mmCIF file of C-alpha atoms in Angstrom:
data_model
loop_
_atom_site.group_PDB
_atom_site.id
_atom_site.type_symbol
_atom_site.label_atom_id
_atom_site.label_comp_id
_atom_site.label_asym_id
_atom_site.label_seq_id
_atom_site.Cartn_x
_atom_site.Cartn_y
_atom_site.Cartn_z
ATOM 1 C CA MET A 1 -16.304 -4.512 -9.627
ATOM 2 C CA ALA A 2 -18.305 -7.767 -9.759
ATOM 3 C CA PHE A 3 -15.103 -9.761 -10.360
ATOM 4 C CA LEU A 4 -13.401 -8.410 -7.290
ATOM 5 C CA GLU A 5 -16.528 -8.792 -5.108
ATOM 6 C CA GLU A 6 -17.050 -12.445 -6.138
ATOM 7 C CA ASN A 7 -13.535 -13.701 -6.384
ATOM 8 C CA CYS A 8 -11.289 -11.625 -4.092
ATOM 9 C CA VAL A 9 -10.673 -10.566 -0.581
ATOM 10 C CA LEU A 10 -9.667 -6.982 0.303
ATOM 11 C CA ASP A 11 -6.687 -6.659 2.679
ATOM 12 C CA ILE A 12 -4.490 -3.869 3.999
ATOM 13 C CA LEU A 13 -1.186 -4.195 2.237
ATOM 14 C CA THR A 14 1.414 -5.318 4.860
ATOM 15 C CA ASP A 15 5.006 -6.626 4.931
ATOM 16 C CA ASP A 16 3.571 -10.095 5.587
ATOM 17 C CA ILE A 17 1.375 -10.004 2.540
ATOM 18 C CA LEU A 18 4.260 -8.714 0.340
ATOM 19 C CA GLU A 19 6.475 -11.499 1.599
ATOM 20 C CA GLU A 20 3.975 -14.350 1.123
ATOM 21 C CA CYS A 21 2.482 -13.276 -2.180
ATOM 22 C CA HIS A 22 3.765 -13.463 -5.734
ATOM 23 C CA PRO A 23 5.106 -10.028 -6.776
ATOM 24 C CA PHE A 24 2.411 -7.639 -7.845
ATOM 25 C CA VAL A 25 2.806 -6.694 -11.494
ATOM 26 C CA CYS A 26 0.413 -4.271 -13.219
ATOM 27 C CA GLY A 27 2.610 -3.563 -16.219
ATOM 28 C CA ASP A 28 3.722 -0.059 -15.119
ATOM 29 C CA ASP A 29 7.205 -0.238 -13.759
ATOM 30 C CA ASP A 30 6.850 2.833 -11.570
ATOM 31 C CA MET A 31 3.588 1.496 -9.975
ATOM 32 C CA ASP A 32 5.048 -1.978 -9.587
ATOM 33 C CA GLU A 33 8.056 -0.488 -7.724
ATOM 34 C CA PHE A 34 5.819 1.728 -5.602
ATOM 35 C CA PHE A 35 3.783 -1.156 -4.238
ATOM 36 C CA ARG A 36 6.933 -3.308 -3.743
ATOM 37 C CA LYS A 37 9.030 -0.674 -2.012
ATOM 38 C CA ASP A 38 7.297 2.559 -1.149
ATOM 39 C CA ALA A 39 3.698 1.897 -0.244
ATOM 40 C CA LEU A 40 4.399 0.637 3.249
ATOM 41 C CA ASP A 41 6.458 3.820 3.933
ATOM 42 C CA TYR A 42 3.444 5.911 2.906
ATOM 43 C CA THR A 43 1.514 4.083 5.679
ATOM 44 C CA ARG A 44 4.312 4.410 8.219
ATOM 45 C CA TYR A 45 4.532 8.195 7.653
ATOM 46 C CA ARG A 46 0.771 8.498 7.541
ATOM 47 C CA MET A 47 0.758 9.898 3.967
ATOM 48 C CA GLY A 48 -1.740 7.210 2.847
ATOM 49 C CA LYS A 49 -2.778 3.625 3.221
ATOM 50 C CA SER A 50 -2.474 0.860 0.721
ATOM 51 C CA TYR A 51 -4.820 -2.007 0.052
ATOM 52 C CA CYS A 52 -4.833 -5.138 -2.150
ATOM 53 C CA PHE A 53 -7.320 -7.469 -3.565
ATOM 54 C CA ARG A 54 -6.160 -11.135 -3.387
ATOM 55 C CA MET A 55 -7.771 -14.154 -5.027
ATOM 56 C CA LYS A 56 -9.995 -16.067 -2.570
ATOM 57 C CA ASP A 57 -8.774 -19.486 -3.912
ATOM 58 C CA ASP A 58 -5.123 -18.440 -4.171
ATOM 59 C CA LEU A 59 -4.222 -15.826 -1.519
ATOM 60 C CA GLN A 60 -0.692 -15.587 -2.881
ATOM 61 C CA THR A 61 -2.043 -13.878 -6.040
ATOM 62 C CA ILE A 62 -2.558 -10.064 -5.792
ATOM 63 C CA VAL A 63 -4.874 -8.947 -8.566
ATOM 64 C CA ALA A 64 -5.080 -5.211 -7.645
ATOM 65 C CA CYS A 65 -3.511 -2.652 -5.388
ATOM 66 C CA PHE A 66 -4.427 0.910 -4.512
ATOM 67 C CA THR A 67 -3.425 3.615 -2.125
ATOM 68 C CA VAL A 68 -5.746 6.039 -0.455
ATOM 69 C CA SER A 69 -3.717 9.223 0.002
ATOM 70 C CA ASN A 70 -4.345 11.703 2.705
ATOM 71 C CA ASP A 71 -5.642 15.063 1.511
ATOM 72 C CA SER A 72 -3.220 17.007 3.660
ATOM 73 C CA ILE A 73 -0.551 16.246 6.152
ATOM 74 C CA ARG A 74 0.001 18.421 9.179
ATOM 75 C CA ILE A 75 3.750 17.808 9.615
ATOM 76 C CA TYR A 76 4.138 20.433 12.258
ATOM 77 C CA ASP A 77 2.176 18.250 14.690
ATOM 78 C CA LEU A 78 4.563 15.311 14.147
ATOM 79 C CA PRO A 79 7.534 14.545 16.429
ATOM 80 C CA SER A 80 10.732 16.070 14.974
ATOM 81 C CA SER A 81 12.188 12.806 13.651
ATOM 82 C CA ARG A 82 9.063 12.104 11.570
ATOM 83 C CA ARG A 83 8.769 15.702 10.491
ATOM 84 C CA ASN A 84 12.387 15.667 9.352
ATOM 85 C CA ALA A 85 11.834 12.437 7.462
ATOM 86 C CA MET A 86 8.921 14.026 5.593
ATOM 87 C CA TRP A 87 11.156 16.849 4.360
ATOM 88 C CA GLY A 88 13.880 14.445 3.334
#
């Protein structure tokens, strides 16, 4: 953890960050694809929220990503369009 604290900044993963940064690559194709394509949908549908650590001296370089997933999702309280998307 010392490396991240000393050398990186923690940001919420956003469209802008994904566009301005080099592609995040961790070596696991499924994880790489998730953070490139699906992580922001998780945030939009309130299933979780993704964060990234970027180098302080090179903000275009993402060194780590993670998603905090919600424990449970009460879809019956959502508007019908969102509720239907969750089932899809």
